[in-house]
GROMACS .gro file of C-alpha atoms in nm:
model
  318
    1MET     CA    1  -1.538   2.466   0.655
    2SER     CA    2  -1.827   2.484   0.410
    3ASP     CA    3  -1.645   2.360   0.100
    4ALA     CA    4  -1.496   2.014   0.068
    5PRO     CA    5  -1.143   2.014   0.212
    6ARG     CA    6  -0.860   1.995  -0.039
    7VAL     CA    7  -0.602   1.733   0.057
    8LEU     CA    8  -0.272   1.649  -0.106
    9VAL     CA    9  -0.134   1.297  -0.068
   10ALA     CA   10   0.244   1.280  -0.122
   11GLY     CA   11   0.324   0.924  -0.225
   12ALA     CA   12   0.138   0.697  -0.465
   13GLY     CA   13   0.244   0.360  -0.330
   14SER     CA   14   0.003   0.121  -0.161
   15ILE     CA   15  -0.038   0.330   0.153
   16GLY     CA   16  -0.077   0.653  -0.045
   17ARG     CA   17  -0.343   0.490  -0.259
   18ARG     CA   18  -0.527   0.377   0.054
   19HIS     CA   19  -0.522   0.729   0.195
   20CYS     CA   20  -0.651   0.872  -0.134
   21ALA     CA   21  -0.943   0.628  -0.141
   22ASN     CA   22  -1.038   0.681   0.223
   23LEU     CA   23  -1.013   1.060   0.211
   24ARG     CA   24  -1.224   1.076  -0.104
   25ALA     CA   25  -1.485   0.851   0.057
   26ALA     CA   26  -1.484   1.082   0.361
   27GLY     CA   27  -1.560   1.385   0.143
   28ALA     CA   28  -1.226   1.541   0.053
   29VAL     CA   29  -1.103   1.658  -0.286
   30VAL     CA   30  -0.779   1.462  -0.317
   31THR     CA   31  -0.470   1.526  -0.528
   32VAL     CA   32  -0.183   1.276  -0.542
   33LEU     CA   33   0.181   1.336  -0.632
   34ASP     CA   34   0.482   1.108  -0.660
   35PRO     CA   35   0.811   1.117  -0.852
   36ASP     CA   36   0.700   0.798  -1.030
   37ALA     CA   37   0.451   0.897  -1.303
   38ALA     CA   38   0.329   0.539  -1.349
   39ARG     CA   39   0.235   0.514  -0.983
   40VAL     CA   40   0.052   0.847  -0.998
   41ASP     CA   41  -0.143   0.731  -1.304
   42ALA     CA   42  -0.226   0.398  -1.140
   43THR     CA   43  -0.355   0.570  -0.827
   44VAL     CA   44  -0.562   0.819  -1.025
   45ALA     CA   45  -0.715   0.534  -1.226
   46ALA     CA   46  -0.782   0.322  -0.917
   47VAL     CA   47  -0.938   0.576  -0.683
   48GLY     CA   48  -1.022   0.883  -0.891
   49ALA     CA   49  -0.780   1.124  -0.728
   50ILE     CA   50  -0.663   1.434  -0.914
   51ARG     CA   51  -0.330   1.391  -1.086
   52GLY     CA   52  -0.065   1.604  -0.920
   53GLU     CA   53   0.296   1.666  -1.011
   54CYS     CA   54   0.545   1.387  -1.072
   55SER     CA   55   0.765   1.524  -0.795
   56ALA     CA   56   0.849   1.493  -0.428
   57GLN     CA   57   0.809   1.870  -0.377
   58ILE     CA   58   0.515   1.986  -0.164
   59PRO     CA   59   0.316   2.272  -0.322
   60GLY     CA   60   0.087   2.506  -0.133
   61GLY     CA   61  -0.286   2.560  -0.166
   62TYR     CA   62  -0.414   2.260   0.031
   63ASP     CA   63  -0.603   2.240   0.359
   64GLY     CA   64  -0.434   1.914   0.452
   65VAL     CA   65  -0.131   1.714   0.341
   66VAL     CA   66  -0.070   1.343   0.396
   67ILE     CA   67   0.292   1.231   0.376
   68ALA     CA   68   0.288   0.872   0.250
   69SER     CA   69   0.632   0.860   0.090
   70PRO     CA   70   0.935   0.648   0.192
   71THR     CA   71   1.044   0.713   0.550
   72VAL     CA   72   1.360   0.895   0.446
   73LEU     CA   73   1.146   1.178   0.300
   74HIS     CA   74   0.903   1.219   0.589
   75ALA     CA   75   1.069   1.494   0.792
   76GLU     CA   76   1.163   1.712   0.496
   77GLN     CA   77   0.823   1.684   0.331
   78ALA     CA   78   0.640   1.741   0.659
   79ALA     CA   79   0.836   2.060   0.723
   80ALA     CA   80   0.758   2.181   0.369
   81ALA     CA   81   0.389   2.102   0.418
   82VAL     CA   82   0.378   2.289   0.751
   83ALA     CA   83   0.528   2.593   0.578
   84THR     CA   84   0.225   2.605   0.345
   85GLY     CA   85  -0.013   2.642   0.642
   86ALA     CA   86  -0.174   2.300   0.598
   87ARG     CA   87  -0.260   2.043   0.862
   88VAL     CA   88  -0.022   1.753   0.812
   89LEU     CA   89  -0.057   1.379   0.870
   90VAL     CA   90   0.274   1.192   0.838
   91GLU     CA   91   0.272   0.815   0.798
   92LYS     CA   92   0.469   0.646   1.074
   93PRO     CA   93   0.744   0.700   1.165
   94LEU     CA   94   0.789   1.075   1.176
   95ALA     CA   95   1.147   1.041   1.046
   96CYS     CA   96   1.435   0.794   1.030
   97ALA     CA   97   1.570   0.932   1.360
   98ALA     CA   98   1.459   1.188   1.616
   99ALA     CA   99   1.751   1.415   1.527
  100ASP     CA  100   1.613   1.444   1.172
  101VAL     CA  101   1.290   1.612   1.285
  102PRO     CA  102   1.296   1.991   1.236
  103VAL     CA  103   1.143   2.194   1.519
  104PRO     CA  104   0.846   2.328   1.312
  105VAL     CA  105   0.723   1.972   1.260
  106ALA     CA  106   0.656   1.946   1.632
  107ASP     CA  107   0.476   2.280   1.650
  108GLY     CA  108   0.112   2.167   1.659
  109ALA     CA  109   0.027   2.132   1.289
  110VAL     CA  110   0.155   1.775   1.249
  111ALA     CA  111   0.018   1.438   1.355
  112VAL     CA  112   0.167   1.094   1.296
  113GLY     CA  113  -0.033   0.820   1.126
  114TYR     CA  114  -0.029   0.546   1.387
  115ASN     CA  115  -0.353   0.402   1.260
  116LEU     CA  116  -0.347   0.116   1.513
  117ARG     CA  117  -0.468   0.372   1.767
  118PHE     CA  118  -0.803   0.333   1.585
  119VAL     CA  119  -0.812  -0.051   1.606
  120ALA     CA  120  -1.100  -0.147   1.836
  121PRO     CA  121  -0.952  -0.448   2.022
  122LEU     CA  122  -0.636  -0.251   2.103
  123GLN     CA  123  -0.849   0.037   2.230
  124ARG     CA  124  -1.035  -0.210   2.452
  125LEU     CA  125  -0.714  -0.370   2.581
  126ILE     CA  126  -0.530  -0.049   2.663
  127GLY     CA  127  -0.844   0.113   2.799
  128GLY     CA  128  -0.893  -0.186   3.031
  129VAL     CA  129  -0.537  -0.168   3.160
  130GLN     CA  130  -0.563   0.206   3.219
  131ARG     CA  131  -0.893   0.155   3.407
  132GLY     CA  132  -0.717  -0.087   3.641
  133ASP     CA  133  -0.893  -0.405   3.522
  134ILE     CA  134  -0.579  -0.612   3.588
  135GLY     CA  135  -0.435  -0.409   3.878
  136ASP     CA  136  -0.092  -0.255   3.851
  137ILE     CA  137   0.119  -0.347   3.548
  138ALA     CA  138   0.384  -0.611   3.629
  139SER     CA  139   0.520  -0.680   3.279
  140VAL     CA  140   0.443  -0.623   2.911
  141ARG     CA  141   0.545  -0.791   2.590
  142VAL     CA  142   0.478  -0.690   2.231
  143TRP     CA  143   0.566  -0.888   1.923
  144PHE     CA  144   0.552  -0.865   1.545
  145GLY     CA  145   0.673  -1.101   1.274
  146SER     CA  146   0.603  -1.125   0.902
  147TRP     CA  147   0.793  -1.293   0.618
  148LEU     CA  148   0.908  -0.990   0.420
  149PRO     CA  149   0.883  -1.144   0.069
  150GLY     CA  150   0.522  -1.237   0.144
  151TRP     CA  151   0.436  -0.907   0.312
  152ARG     CA  152   0.560  -0.668   0.042
  153ALA     CA  153   0.391  -0.721  -0.293
  154GLY     CA  154   0.614  -0.775  -0.596
  155ASP     CA  155   0.989  -0.781  -0.544
  156TYR     CA  156   1.045  -0.725  -0.172
  157ARG     CA  157   1.400  -0.606  -0.247
  158ALA     CA  158   1.257  -0.299  -0.423
  159SER     CA  159   1.042  -0.197  -0.124
  160TYR     CA  160   1.147   0.070   0.122
  161SER     CA  161   1.145  -0.199   0.393
  162ALA     CA  162   1.453  -0.365   0.242
  163GLN     CA  163   1.666  -0.055   0.189
  164ARG     CA  164   1.859   0.148   0.442
  165ALA     CA  165   1.870   0.441   0.199
  166LEU     CA  166   1.489   0.464   0.212
  167GLY     CA  167   1.458   0.427   0.589
  168GLY     CA  168   1.382   0.055   0.593
  169GLY     CA  169   1.439  -0.218   0.849
  170VAL     CA  170   1.199  -0.391   1.084
  171LEU     CA  171   1.268  -0.154   1.375
  172LEU     CA  172   1.103   0.140   1.197
  173ASP     CA  173   0.868  -0.073   0.988
  174ALA     CA  174   0.713  -0.222   1.301
  175ILE     CA  175   0.736   0.093   1.512
  176HIS     CA  176   0.361   0.059   1.577
  177GLU     CA  177   0.460  -0.177   1.859
  178LEU     CA  178   0.669   0.097   2.022
  179ASP     CA  179   0.381   0.343   1.986
  180GLU     CA  180   0.156   0.093   2.165
  181LEU     CA  181   0.395   0.115   2.461
  182VAL     CA  182   0.386   0.497   2.453
  183TRP     CA  183   0.005   0.474   2.439
  184LEU     CA  184   0.002   0.237   2.736
  185PHE     CA  185   0.255   0.410   2.961
  186GLY     CA  186   0.265   0.773   2.846
  187ASP     CA  187   0.548   0.991   2.720
  188GLY     CA  188   0.903   0.964   2.847
  189GLU     CA  189   0.840   0.673   3.083
  190LEU     CA  190   1.051   0.401   2.916
  191THR     CA  191   1.423   0.343   2.884
  192VAL     CA  192   1.616   0.072   2.700
  193ALA     CA  193   1.798  -0.178   2.924
  194GLY     CA  194   1.939  -0.385   2.639
  195ALA     CA  195   1.881  -0.477   2.276
  196LEU     CA  196   1.994  -0.683   1.978
  197VAL     CA  197   1.939  -0.534   1.633
  198GLN     CA  198   2.054  -0.794   1.381
  199ARG     CA  199   2.036  -0.936   1.031
  200LEU     CA  200   1.999  -1.310   1.096
  201GLY     CA  201   1.823  -1.446   0.787
  202ASP     CA  202   1.926  -1.476   0.424
  203LEU     CA  203   1.697  -1.206   0.284
  204ASP     CA  204   1.859  -0.982   0.023
  205ILE     CA  205   1.837  -0.665   0.231
  206ASP     CA  206   2.086  -0.421   0.384
  207VAL     CA  207   1.884  -0.355   0.701
  208GLU     CA  208   1.805  -0.547   1.018
  209ASP     CA  209   1.554  -0.832   0.998
  210SER     CA  210   1.534  -0.896   1.375
  211VAL     CA  211   1.504  -0.683   1.688
  212HIS     CA  212   1.493  -0.810   2.045
  213ALA     CA  213   1.484  -0.548   2.318
  214LEU     CA  214   1.429  -0.524   2.690
  215LEU     CA  215   1.283  -0.193   2.801
  216GLN     CA  216   1.206  -0.075   3.151
  217HIS     CA  217   0.939   0.157   3.281
  218ALA     CA  218   1.029   0.424   3.536
  219SER     CA  219   0.855   0.206   3.799
  220GLY     CA  220   1.083  -0.088   3.720
  221VAL     CA  221   0.831  -0.282   3.508
  222PRO     CA  222   1.003  -0.484   3.231
  223VAL     CA  223   0.886  -0.464   2.871
  224HIS     CA  224   0.988  -0.721   2.608
  225VAL     CA  225   0.990  -0.630   2.237
  226ALA     CA  226   1.041  -0.881   1.956
  227LEU     CA  227   1.018  -0.782   1.586
  228ASP     CA  228   1.122  -0.969   1.274
  229TYR     CA  229   1.093  -1.007   0.897
  230LEU     CA  230   1.153  -1.383   0.920
  231SER     CA  231   0.837  -1.541   1.065
  232ARG     CA  232   0.675  -1.740   0.787
  233ASP     CA  233   0.333  -1.705   0.949
  234TYR     CA  234   0.217  -1.356   1.043
  235ARG     CA  235   0.231  -1.296   1.415
  236ARG     CA  236   0.155  -0.988   1.619
  237GLY     CA  237   0.027  -0.915   1.964
  238ILE     CA  238   0.044  -0.747   2.301
  239GLU     CA  239   0.019  -0.900   2.647
  240VAL     CA  240   0.002  -0.708   2.974
  241VAL     CA  241   0.047  -0.897   3.301
  242GLY     CA  242  -0.091  -0.720   3.604
  243THR     CA  243  -0.103  -0.779   3.978
  244ARG     CA  244  -0.464  -0.897   3.947
  245GLY     CA  245  -0.484  -1.042   3.599
  246THR     CA  246  -0.353  -1.070   3.244
  247ILE     CA  247  -0.491  -0.928   2.921
  248ARG     CA  248  -0.367  -1.001   2.568
  249TYR     CA  249  -0.459  -0.952   2.206
  250ASP     CA  250  -0.325  -1.187   1.940
  251TRP     CA  251  -0.369  -1.061   1.585
  252ALA     CA  252  -0.310  -1.398   1.421
  253SER     CA  253  -0.585  -1.575   1.614
  254GLU     CA  254  -0.790  -1.254   1.654
  255ARG     CA  255  -0.839  -1.341   2.020
  256LEU     CA  256  -0.886  -1.087   2.297
  257GLU     CA  257  -0.842  -1.258   2.635
  258LEU     CA  258  -0.868  -1.139   2.993
  259GLU     CA  259  -0.781  -1.355   3.293
  260ALA     CA  260  -0.845  -1.169   3.618
  261LEU     CA  261  -0.899  -1.251   3.984
  262ASP     CA  262  -1.218  -1.053   4.034
  263ARG     CA  263  -1.370  -1.056   3.683
  264ASP     CA  264  -1.527  -1.313   3.455
  265ARG     CA  265  -1.282  -1.461   3.211
  266LEU     CA  266  -1.300  -1.293   2.869
  267ASP     CA  267  -1.217  -1.489   2.555
  268GLU     CA  268  -1.353  -1.325   2.240
  269THR     CA  269  -1.277  -1.345   1.871
  270VAL     CA  270  -1.239  -0.983   1.761
  271ALA     CA  271  -1.114  -0.903   1.411
  272PRO     CA  272  -0.876  -0.604   1.407
  273ASP     CA  273  -1.042  -0.452   1.094
  274VAL     CA  274  -0.742  -0.248   0.984
  275ASP     CA  275  -0.935  -0.113   0.685
  276GLU     CA  276  -1.189   0.043   0.919
  277ALA     CA  277  -0.908   0.183   1.134
  278TYR     CA  278  -0.769   0.364   0.830
  279ARG     CA  279  -1.118   0.495   0.745
  280ARG     CA  280  -1.160   0.623   1.100
  281GLU     CA  281  -0.821   0.791   1.077
  282ALA     CA  282  -0.920   0.963   0.751
  283ARG     CA  283  -1.242   1.095   0.904
  284ALA     CA  284  -1.052   1.216   1.211
  285PHE     CA  285  -0.797   1.394   0.991
  286LEU     CA  286  -1.071   1.580   0.802
  287GLY     CA  287  -1.235   1.666   1.134
  288TRP     CA  288  -0.906   1.813   1.255
  289ILE     CA  289  -0.874   2.018   0.937
  290ASP     CA  290  -1.225   2.147   1.005
  291GLY     CA  291  -1.132   2.266   1.354
  292GLY     CA  292  -1.192   1.950   1.556
  293PRO     CA  293  -0.950   1.773   1.789
  294THR     CA  294  -0.610   1.662   1.669
  295LEU     CA  295  -0.539   1.297   1.592
  296PRO     CA  296  -0.431   1.060   1.873
  297VAL     CA  297  -0.058   1.099   1.801
  298PRO     CA  298   0.047   1.463   1.757
  299ALA     CA  299   0.410   1.502   1.653
  300PRO     CA  300   0.554   1.542   2.006
  301VAL     CA  301   0.396   1.208   2.105
  302GLY     CA  302   0.513   1.054   1.779
  303MET     CA  303   0.865   1.162   1.873
  304GLU     CA  304   0.854   0.931   2.176
  305SER     CA  305   0.838   0.608   1.975
  306LEU     CA  306   1.112   0.744   1.747
  307ARG     CA  307   1.335   0.816   2.046
  308LEU     CA  308   1.277   0.461   2.170
  309ALA     CA  309   1.372   0.326   1.828
  310ASP     CA  310   1.688   0.539   1.835
  311ALA     CA  311   1.780   0.405   2.178
  312ILE     CA  312   1.713   0.044   2.078
  313ARG     CA  313   1.932   0.084   1.770
  314ALA     CA  314   2.207   0.247   1.976
  315HIS     CA  315   2.205  -0.041   2.226
  316GLY     CA  316   2.161  -0.312   1.966
  317THR     CA  317   2.434  -0.218   1.723
  318ARG     CA  318   2.722  -0.145   1.962
   0.00000   0.00000   0.00000
């Protein structure tokens, strides 16, 4: 592609604004649209994007489309974007439920924006496990917690996270942790043995604030998942116990640790650098538009974490 790629970003909230800035820096001509005119104007002023329509409708004429709207709009907007012939990057998750995803969305023109696939310490951890650095996997745990009023700027009650009608709730909000498990184990390898999906705190929300789930790999390996909107201090991490060692990454302490029988102990401070992960994702998206490889999570892979979320909700709300 000789000319600069033309990319439409649907959604002018904080994540849409980030995509606009990163895509412009990577060389794209970026247009932003959103039903909220004030948010469009603020994004245009902040990052220099072209002002698009004050609408949720997806027009044609773009090489790429980024869907950065509330979760409830993802599947419909992605299908509309595919129909224009564009390459499409949908912010996680692909939809509110797997049944909401129309078949064309999984047809090869859509990728899901699991930007943590570009975070260097996670790449090192999962790469090490897949190389066999800790032997065979014996157990895994992933965790995420963040105090919702502190996480979402302004009035947390107005954010999509707090509202069922917009696709909120910690299960979908923190679905990155489920994608890490798909990344680690592969597609279709996990089932849900049990789960609790609950609202335990006193936040003014109509969605779950806590998820505790026990998953199981086809080999019998147990996987523990804990997600919440209640932890006052941010916490996040992944730990994989193997037959010959243990490896973990803790986001709060920024520590990557490896304890293994036949390797030197590793204990490093490694910042996750989420901003750089988003920049890498933007460059990869433009490369895909230009004929390069697809992003790490094409839609069929993105469906796997969504199916896990569906199964956890089904178990946890019986």
